[in-house]
Amino acid sequence: GEGGTVTDAIEFLVQNWAEMVRLWVRMQHQGAVRSRKRRERERKQLRILVGASVERLASMDGVDLDMYKTVVLPKLLDQLTNSEDAIAQ
């Protein structure tokens, strides 16, 4: 089949990124105290994935600085502000 557009890819990656951020926030508040080290290690790994997603969005073919500033960054910021979570923001 035919692939999607750059806009489709951006939408997919932003949605994926938003879900990772939500998971990162939820992971902070779950689990017993004894599993804290494991949870923090998993959160650190997820934080790396969140950052890699932002990097992927910035370096996609078809995404120049103007598109990043006018399309990608506002979508990321909307996801953060709509999360209403101080930690994620």
PDB file of N, CA and C in Angstrom:
ATOM      1  N   GLY A   1       0.806  -1.192   0.000  1.00  0.00           N
ATOM      2  CA  GLY A   1       0.000   0.000   0.000  1.00  0.00           C
ATOM      3  C   GLY A   1       0.841   1.244   0.000  1.00  0.00           C
ATOM      4  N   GLU A   2       0.161   2.324  -0.139  1.00  0.00           N
ATOM      5  CA  GLU A   2       0.794   3.637  -0.183  1.00  0.00           C
ATOM      6  C   GLU A   2       1.016   4.148   1.235  1.00  0.00           C
ATOM      7  N   GLY A   3       2.141   4.813   1.450  1.00  0.00           N
ATOM      8  CA  GLY A   3       2.454   5.357   2.766  1.00  0.00           C
ATOM      9  C   GLY A   3       1.700   6.651   3.030  1.00  0.00           C
ATOM     10  N   GLY A   4       1.776   7.099   4.272  1.00  0.00           N
ATOM     11  CA  GLY A   4       1.108   8.332   4.646  1.00  0.00           C
ATOM     12  C   GLY A   4       1.970   9.545   4.360  1.00  0.00           C
ATOM     13  N   THR A   5       1.468  10.685   4.747  1.00  0.00           N
ATOM     14  CA  THR A   5       2.168  11.949   4.538  1.00  0.00           C
ATOM     15  C   THR A   5       3.032  12.286   5.753  1.00  0.00           C
ATOM     16  N   VAL A   6       3.812  13.324   5.624  1.00  0.00           N
ATOM     17  CA  VAL A   6       4.604  13.816   6.746  1.00  0.00           C
ATOM     18  C   VAL A   6       3.674  14.217   7.889  1.00  0.00           C
ATOM     19  N   THR A   7       2.549  14.827   7.559  1.00  0.00           N
ATOM     20  CA  THR A   7       1.577  15.227   8.574  1.00  0.00           C
ATOM     21  C   THR A   7       1.029  14.010   9.314  1.00  0.00           C
ATOM     22  N   ASP A   8       0.764  12.924   8.591  1.00  0.00           N
ATOM     23  CA  ASP A   8       0.305  11.681   9.233  1.00  0.00           C
ATOM     24  C   ASP A   8       1.358  11.165  10.209  1.00  0.00           C
ATOM     25  N   ALA A   9       2.611  11.191   9.783  1.00  0.00           N
ATOM     26  CA  ALA A   9       3.706  10.718  10.638  1.00  0.00           C
ATOM     27  C   ALA A   9       3.845  11.599  11.880  1.00  0.00           C
ATOM     28  N   ILE A  10       3.722  12.898  11.694  1.00  0.00           N
ATOM     29  CA  ILE A  10       3.804  13.815  12.829  1.00  0.00           C
ATOM     30  C   ILE A  10       2.684  13.520  13.817  1.00  0.00           C
ATOM     31  N   GLU A  11       1.467  13.374  13.326  1.00  0.00           N
ATOM     32  CA  GLU A  11       0.324  13.073  14.196  1.00  0.00           C
ATOM     33  C   GLU A  11       0.551  11.789  14.980  1.00  0.00           C
ATOM     34  N   PHE A  12       1.025  10.756  14.300  1.00  0.00           N
ATOM     35  CA  PHE A  12       1.278   9.478  14.954  1.00  0.00           C
ATOM     36  C   PHE A  12       2.334   9.622  16.041  1.00  0.00           C
ATOM     37  N   LEU A  13       3.452  10.263  15.713  1.00  0.00           N
ATOM     38  CA  LEU A  13       4.538  10.398  16.678  1.00  0.00           C
ATOM     39  C   LEU A  13       4.142  11.283  17.858  1.00  0.00           C
ATOM     40  N   VAL A  14       3.363  12.328  17.622  1.00  0.00           N
ATOM     41  CA  VAL A  14       2.919  13.198  18.718  1.00  0.00           C
ATOM     42  C   VAL A  14       1.984  12.427  19.649  1.00  0.00           C
ATOM     43  N   GLN A  15       1.064  11.643  19.083  1.00  0.00           N
ATOM     44  CA  GLN A  15       0.166  10.837  19.911  1.00  0.00           C
ATOM     45  C   GLN A  15       0.954   9.822  20.731  1.00  0.00           C
ATOM     46  N   ASN A  16       1.918   9.186  20.097  1.00  0.00           N
ATOM     47  CA  ASN A  16       2.760   8.214  20.782  1.00  0.00           C
ATOM     48  C   ASN A  16       3.540   8.885  21.905  1.00  0.00           C
ATOM     49  N   TRP A  17       4.088  10.043  21.628  1.00  0.00           N
ATOM     50  CA  TRP A  17       4.844  10.816  22.616  1.00  0.00           C
ATOM     51  C   TRP A  17       3.958  11.197  23.799  1.00  0.00           C
ATOM     52  N   ALA A  18       2.744  11.630  23.511  1.00  0.00           N
ATOM     53  CA  ALA A  18       1.816  12.018  24.581  1.00  0.00           C
ATOM     54  C   ALA A  18       1.489  10.831  25.482  1.00  0.00           C
ATOM     55  N   GLU A  19       1.306   9.662  24.898  1.00  0.00           N
ATOM     56  CA  GLU A  19       1.037   8.460  25.700  1.00  0.00           C
ATOM     57  C   GLU A  19       2.236   8.104  26.565  1.00  0.00           C
ATOM     58  N   MET A  20       3.442   8.260  26.026  1.00  0.00           N
ATOM     59  CA  MET A  20       4.649   7.981  26.823  1.00  0.00           C
ATOM     60  C   MET A  20       4.755   8.948  27.992  1.00  0.00           C
ATOM     61  N   VAL A  21       4.429  10.213  27.769  1.00  0.00           N
ATOM     62  CA  VAL A  21       4.482  11.197  28.850  1.00  0.00           C
ATOM     63  C   VAL A  21       3.470  10.837  29.931  1.00  0.00           C
ATOM     64  N   ARG A  22       2.253  10.452  29.519  1.00  0.00           N
ATOM     65  CA  ARG A  22       1.238  10.049  30.499  1.00  0.00           C
ATOM     66  C   ARG A  22       1.707   8.843  31.317  1.00  0.00           C
ATOM     67  N   LEU A  23       2.309   7.877  30.640  1.00  0.00           N
ATOM     68  CA  LEU A  23       2.824   6.699  31.327  1.00  0.00           C
ATOM     69  C   LEU A  23       3.924   7.090  32.302  1.00  0.00           C
ATOM     70  N   TRP A  24       4.807   7.972  31.882  1.00  0.00           N
ATOM     71  CA  TRP A  24       5.904   8.436  32.740  1.00  0.00           C
ATOM     72  C   TRP A  24       5.350   9.053  34.024  1.00  0.00           C
ATOM     73  N   VAL A  25       4.295   9.848  33.904  1.00  0.00           N
ATOM     74  CA  VAL A  25       3.689  10.486  35.070  1.00  0.00           C
ATOM     75  C   VAL A  25       3.032   9.435  35.962  1.00  0.00           C
ATOM     76  N   ARG A  26       2.276   8.508  35.371  1.00  0.00           N
ATOM     77  CA  ARG A  26       1.601   7.474  36.166  1.00  0.00           C
ATOM     78  C   ARG A  26       2.601   6.599  36.908  1.00  0.00           C
ATOM     79  N   MET A  27       3.733   6.317  36.274  1.00  0.00           N
ATOM     80  CA  MET A  27       4.729   5.446  36.894  1.00  0.00           C
ATOM     81  C   MET A  27       5.291   6.050  38.173  1.00  0.00           C
ATOM     82  N   GLN A  28       5.283   7.337  38.286  1.00  0.00           N
ATOM     83  CA  GLN A  28       5.820   7.978  39.479  1.00  0.00           C
ATOM     84  C   GLN A  28       4.981   7.647  40.712  1.00  0.00           C
ATOM     85  N   HIS A  29       3.698   7.468  40.533  1.00  0.00           N
ATOM     86  CA  HIS A  29       2.785   7.331  41.651  1.00  0.00           C
ATOM     87  C   HIS A  29       2.332   5.906  41.918  1.00  0.00           C
ATOM     88  N   GLN A  30       2.904   4.935  41.261  1.00  0.00           N
ATOM     89  CA  GLN A  30       2.439   3.562  41.445  1.00  0.00           C
ATOM     90  C   GLN A  30       3.489   2.699  42.107  1.00  0.00           C
ATOM     91  N   GLY A  31       3.053   1.595  42.661  1.00  0.00           N
ATOM     92  CA  GLY A  31       3.970   0.589  43.184  1.00  0.00           C
ATOM     93  C   GLY A  31       4.349   0.798  44.630  1.00  0.00           C
ATOM     94  N   ALA A  32       4.851  -0.266  45.197  1.00  0.00           N
ATOM     95  CA  ALA A  32       5.283  -0.262  46.593  1.00  0.00           C
ATOM     96  C   ALA A  32       6.635   0.428  46.722  1.00  0.00           C
ATOM     97  N   VAL A  33       6.958   0.796  47.933  1.00  0.00           N
ATOM     98  CA  VAL A  33       8.230   1.481  48.200  1.00  0.00           C
ATOM     99  C   VAL A  33       9.415   0.598  47.812  1.00  0.00           C
ATOM    100  N   ARG A  34       9.310  -0.709  48.053  1.00  0.00           N
ATOM    101  CA  ARG A  34      10.440  -1.595  47.751  1.00  0.00           C
ATOM    102  C   ARG A  34      10.738  -1.693  46.255  1.00  0.00           C
ATOM    103  N   SER A  35       9.768  -1.375  45.421  1.00  0.00           N
ATOM    104  CA  SER A  35      10.016  -1.426  43.982  1.00  0.00           C
ATOM    105  C   SER A  35      10.408  -0.050  43.431  1.00  0.00           C
ATOM    106  N   ARG A  36      10.716   0.859  44.326  1.00  0.00           N
ATOM    107  CA  ARG A  36      11.027   2.226  43.908  1.00  0.00           C
ATOM    108  C   ARG A  36      12.240   2.297  42.980  1.00  0.00           C
ATOM    109  N   LYS A  37      13.301   1.569  43.301  1.00  0.00           N
ATOM    110  CA  LYS A  37      14.499   1.586  42.443  1.00  0.00           C
ATOM    111  C   LYS A  37      14.168   1.113  41.031  1.00  0.00           C
ATOM    112  N   ARG A  38      13.422   0.023  40.951  1.00  0.00           N
ATOM    113  CA  ARG A  38      13.039  -0.510  39.639  1.00  0.00           C
ATOM    114  C   ARG A  38      12.175   0.484  38.884  1.00  0.00           C
ATOM    115  N   ARG A  39      11.214   1.072  39.573  1.00  0.00           N
ATOM    116  CA  ARG A  39      10.317   2.039  38.944  1.00  0.00           C
ATOM    117  C   ARG A  39      11.098   3.251  38.442  1.00  0.00           C
ATOM    118  N   GLU A  40      12.028   3.731  39.243  1.00  0.00           N
ATOM    119  CA  GLU A  40      12.839   4.880  38.814  1.00  0.00           C
ATOM    120  C   GLU A  40      13.718   4.526  37.616  1.00  0.00           C
ATOM    121  N   ARG A  41      14.243   3.314  37.592  1.00  0.00           N
ATOM    122  CA  ARG A  41      15.042   2.873  36.438  1.00  0.00           C
ATOM    123  C   ARG A  41      14.165   2.825  35.181  1.00  0.00           C
ATOM    124  N   GLU A  42      12.943   2.304  35.320  1.00  0.00           N
ATOM    125  CA  GLU A  42      12.029   2.239  34.182  1.00  0.00           C
ATOM    126  C   GLU A  42      11.613   3.636  33.729  1.00  0.00           C
ATOM    127  N   ARG A  43      11.400   4.540  34.684  1.00  0.00           N
ATOM    128  CA  ARG A  43      11.050   5.916  34.326  1.00  0.00           C
ATOM    129  C   ARG A  43      12.203   6.589  33.590  1.00  0.00           C
ATOM    130  N   LYS A  44      13.423   6.302  34.006  1.00  0.00           N
ATOM    131  CA  LYS A  44      14.588   6.881  33.332  1.00  0.00           C
ATOM    132  C   LYS A  44      14.662   6.383  31.886  1.00  0.00           C
ATOM    133  N   GLN A  45      14.410   5.078  31.681  1.00  0.00           N
ATOM    134  CA  GLN A  45      14.411   4.520  30.326  1.00  0.00           C
ATOM    135  C   GLN A  45      13.312   5.157  29.484  1.00  0.00           C
ATOM    136  N   LEU A  46      12.144   5.349  30.075  1.00  0.00           N
ATOM    137  CA  LEU A  46      11.042   5.967  29.356  1.00  0.00           C
ATOM    138  C   LEU A  46      11.346   7.431  29.038  1.00  0.00           C
ATOM    139  N   ARG A  47      12.009   8.121  29.960  1.00  0.00           N
ATOM    140  CA  ARG A  47      12.396   9.511  29.715  1.00  0.00           C
ATOM    141  C   ARG A  47      13.309   9.605  28.494  1.00  0.00           C
ATOM    142  N   ILE A  48      14.200   8.627  28.338  1.00  0.00           N
ATOM    143  CA  ILE A  48      15.084   8.587  27.169  1.00  0.00           C
ATOM    144  C   ILE A  48      14.261   8.396  25.895  1.00  0.00           C
ATOM    145  N   LEU A  49      13.253   7.522  25.955  1.00  0.00           N
ATOM    146  CA  LEU A  49      12.384   7.306  24.791  1.00  0.00           C
ATOM    147  C   LEU A  49      11.583   8.561  24.440  1.00  0.00           C
ATOM    148  N   VAL A  50      11.122   9.268  25.459  1.00  0.00           N
ATOM    149  CA  VAL A  50      10.379  10.511  25.226  1.00  0.00           C
ATOM    150  C   VAL A  50      11.270  11.519  24.497  1.00  0.00           C
ATOM    151  N   GLY A  51      12.494  11.653  24.967  1.00  0.00           N
ATOM    152  CA  GLY A  51      13.437  12.560  24.315  1.00  0.00           C
ATOM    153  C   GLY A  51      13.774  12.129  22.897  1.00  0.00           C
ATOM    154  N   ALA A  52      13.904  10.819  22.693  1.00  0.00           N
ATOM    155  CA  ALA A  52      14.209  10.305  21.356  1.00  0.00           C
ATOM    156  C   ALA A  52      13.050  10.585  20.394  1.00  0.00           C
ATOM    157  N   SER A  53      11.829  10.538  20.913  1.00  0.00           N
ATOM    158  CA  SER A  53      10.672  10.842  20.055  1.00  0.00           C
ATOM    159  C   SER A  53      10.688  12.294  19.602  1.00  0.00           C
ATOM    160  N   VAL A  54      11.046  13.195  20.500  1.00  0.00           N
ATOM    161  CA  VAL A  54      11.138  14.612  20.129  1.00  0.00           C
ATOM    162  C   VAL A  54      12.238  14.792  19.087  1.00  0.00           C
ATOM    163  N   GLU A  55      13.350  14.108  19.294  1.00  0.00           N
ATOM    164  CA  GLU A  55      14.449  14.186  18.328  1.00  0.00           C
ATOM    165  C   GLU A  55      14.013  13.626  16.975  1.00  0.00           C
ATOM    166  N   ARG A  56      13.278  12.527  16.990  1.00  0.00           N
ATOM    167  CA  ARG A  56      12.782  11.919  15.748  1.00  0.00           C
ATOM    168  C   ARG A  56      11.870  12.885  15.005  1.00  0.00           C
ATOM    169  N   LEU A  57      10.991  13.555  15.753  1.00  0.00           N
ATOM    170  CA  LEU A  57      10.092  14.536  15.138  1.00  0.00           C
ATOM    171  C   LEU A  57      10.880  15.675  14.491  1.00  0.00           C
ATOM    172  N   ALA A  58      11.934  16.107  15.153  1.00  0.00           N
ATOM    173  CA  ALA A  58      12.722  17.233  14.649  1.00  0.00           C
ATOM    174  C   ALA A  58      13.562  16.856  13.439  1.00  0.00           C
ATOM    175  N   SER A  59      13.913  15.584  13.312  1.00  0.00           N
ATOM    176  CA  SER A  59      14.826  15.202  12.228  1.00  0.00           C
ATOM    177  C   SER A  59      14.149  14.432  11.095  1.00  0.00           C
ATOM    178  N   MET A  60      12.830  14.414  11.082  1.00  0.00           N
ATOM    179  CA  MET A  60      12.111  13.710  10.016  1.00  0.00           C
ATOM    180  C   MET A  60      12.331  14.383   8.665  1.00  0.00           C
ATOM    181  N   ASP A  61      12.392  13.558   7.626  1.00  0.00           N
ATOM    182  CA  ASP A  61      12.429  14.109   6.270  1.00  0.00           C
ATOM    183  C   ASP A  61      11.140  14.896   6.050  1.00  0.00           C
ATOM    184  N   GLY A  62      11.269  16.078   5.518  1.00  0.00           N
ATOM    185  CA  GLY A  62      10.099  16.909   5.254  1.00  0.00           C
ATOM    186  C   GLY A  62       9.765  17.869   6.385  1.00  0.00           C
ATOM    187  N   VAL A  63      10.487  17.775   7.507  1.00  0.00           N
ATOM    188  CA  VAL A  63      10.251  18.696   8.622  1.00  0.00           C
ATOM    189  C   VAL A  63      11.438  19.643   8.700  1.00  0.00           C
ATOM    190  N   ASP A  64      11.205  20.880   8.291  1.00  0.00           N
ATOM    191  CA  ASP A  64      12.249  21.894   8.401  1.00  0.00           C
ATOM    192  C   ASP A  64      11.987  22.728   9.661  1.00  0.00           C
ATOM    193  N   LEU A  65      12.826  23.704   9.907  1.00  0.00           N
ATOM    194  CA  LEU A  65      12.701  24.515  11.114  1.00  0.00           C
ATOM    195  C   LEU A  65      11.352  25.208  11.188  1.00  0.00           C
ATOM    196  N   ASP A  66      10.900  25.745  10.057  1.00  0.00           N
ATOM    197  CA  ASP A  66       9.613  26.445  10.051  1.00  0.00           C
ATOM    198  C   ASP A  66       8.462  25.492  10.398  1.00  0.00           C
ATOM    199  N   MET A  67       8.466  24.301   9.811  1.00  0.00           N
ATOM    200  CA  MET A  67       7.406  23.336  10.102  1.00  0.00           C
ATOM    201  C   MET A  67       7.485  22.894  11.568  1.00  0.00           C
ATOM    202  N   TYR A  68       8.690  22.717  12.076  1.00  0.00           N
ATOM    203  CA  TYR A  68       8.836  22.321  13.471  1.00  0.00           C
ATOM    204  C   TYR A  68       8.252  23.389  14.393  1.00  0.00           C
ATOM    205  N   LYS A  69       8.591  24.654  14.107  1.00  0.00           N
ATOM    206  CA  LYS A  69       8.105  25.756  14.954  1.00  0.00           C
ATOM    207  C   LYS A  69       6.608  25.981  14.832  1.00  0.00           C
ATOM    208  N   THR A  70       6.054  25.795  13.642  1.00  0.00           N
ATOM    209  CA  THR A  70       4.643  26.128  13.436  1.00  0.00           C
ATOM    210  C   THR A  70       3.687  24.944  13.579  1.00  0.00           C
ATOM    211  N   VAL A  71       4.191  23.712  13.423  1.00  0.00           N
ATOM    212  CA  VAL A  71       3.314  22.540  13.470  1.00  0.00           C
ATOM    213  C   VAL A  71       3.664  21.618  14.640  1.00  0.00           C
ATOM    214  N   VAL A  72       4.913  21.140  14.669  1.00  0.00           N
ATOM    215  CA  VAL A  72       5.302  20.111  15.638  1.00  0.00           C
ATOM    216  C   VAL A  72       5.323  20.655  17.066  1.00  0.00           C
ATOM    217  N   LEU A  73       6.072  21.713  17.290  1.00  0.00           N
ATOM    218  CA  LEU A  73       6.212  22.247  18.652  1.00  0.00           C
ATOM    219  C   LEU A  73       4.872  22.647  19.270  1.00  0.00           C
ATOM    220  N   PRO A  74       3.994  23.343  18.541  1.00  0.00           N
ATOM    221  CA  PRO A  74       2.687  23.646  19.133  1.00  0.00           C
ATOM    222  C   PRO A  74       1.894  22.394  19.510  1.00  0.00           C
ATOM    223  N   LYS A  75       1.996  21.329  18.717  1.00  0.00           N
ATOM    224  CA  LYS A  75       1.297  20.084  19.050  1.00  0.00           C
ATOM    225  C   LYS A  75       1.857  19.472  20.334  1.00  0.00           C
ATOM    226  N   LEU A  76       3.181  19.478  20.465  1.00  0.00           N
ATOM    227  CA  LEU A  76       3.795  18.945  21.683  1.00  0.00           C
ATOM    228  C   LEU A  76       3.381  19.775  22.902  1.00  0.00           C
ATOM    229  N   LEU A  77       3.429  21.079  22.760  1.00  0.00           N
ATOM    230  CA  LEU A  77       3.061  21.949  23.878  1.00  0.00           C
ATOM    231  C   LEU A  77       1.583  21.810  24.242  1.00  0.00           C
ATOM    232  N   ASP A  78       0.720  21.653  23.237  1.00  0.00           N
ATOM    233  CA  ASP A  78      -0.707  21.428  23.507  1.00  0.00           C
ATOM    234  C   ASP A  78      -0.905  20.153  24.311  1.00  0.00           C
ATOM    235  N   GLN A  79      -0.193  19.104  23.949  1.00  0.00           N
ATOM    236  CA  GLN A  79      -0.312  17.841  24.688  1.00  0.00           C
ATOM    237  C   GLN A  79       0.102  18.027  26.148  1.00  0.00           C
ATOM    238  N   LEU A  80       1.170  18.761  26.361  1.00  0.00           N
ATOM    239  CA  LEU A  80       1.635  18.981  27.738  1.00  0.00           C
ATOM    240  C   LEU A  80       0.658  19.825  28.540  1.00  0.00           C
ATOM    241  N   THR A  81       0.200  20.916  27.962  1.00  0.00           N
ATOM    242  CA  THR A  81      -0.702  21.789  28.713  1.00  0.00           C
ATOM    243  C   THR A  81      -2.055  21.148  28.918  1.00  0.00           C
ATOM    244  N   ASN A  82      -2.500  20.311  27.994  1.00  0.00           N
ATOM    245  CA  ASN A  82      -3.773  19.619  28.153  1.00  0.00           C
ATOM    246  C   ASN A  82      -3.695  18.483  29.151  1.00  0.00           C
ATOM    247  N   SER A  83      -2.482  18.032  29.470  1.00  0.00           N
ATOM    248  CA  SER A  83      -2.343  16.938  30.420  1.00  0.00           C
ATOM    249  C   SER A  83      -2.709  17.381  31.837  1.00  0.00           C
ATOM    250  N   GLU A  84      -2.658  18.672  32.110  1.00  0.00           N
ATOM    251  CA  GLU A  84      -2.949  19.239  33.422  1.00  0.00           C
ATOM    252  C   GLU A  84      -2.172  18.543  34.523  1.00  0.00           C
ATOM    253  N   ASP A  85      -0.955  18.134  34.204  1.00  0.00           N
ATOM    254  CA  ASP A  85      -0.096  17.493  35.178  1.00  0.00           C
ATOM    255  C   ASP A  85       1.165  18.328  35.332  1.00  0.00           C
ATOM    256  N   ALA A  86       1.395  18.822  36.538  1.00  0.00           N
ATOM    257  CA  ALA A  86       2.530  19.710  36.792  1.00  0.00           C
ATOM    258  C   ALA A  86       3.859  19.023  36.514  1.00  0.00           C
ATOM    259  N   ILE A  87       3.960  17.729  36.792  1.00  0.00           N
ATOM    260  CA  ILE A  87       5.212  17.002  36.570  1.00  0.00           C
ATOM    261  C   ILE A  87       5.513  16.930  35.085  1.00  0.00           C
ATOM    262  N   ALA A  88       4.519  16.589  34.277  1.00  0.00           N
ATOM    263  CA  ALA A  88       4.731  16.491  32.830  1.00  0.00           C
ATOM    264  C   ALA A  88       5.059  17.843  32.241  1.00  0.00           C
ATOM    265  N   GLN A  89       4.430  18.885  32.750  1.00  0.00           N
ATOM    266  CA  GLN A  89       4.653  20.221  32.210  1.00  0.00           C
ATOM    267  C   GLN A  89       6.018  20.706  32.587  1.00  0.00           C
TER     268      GLN A  89
END
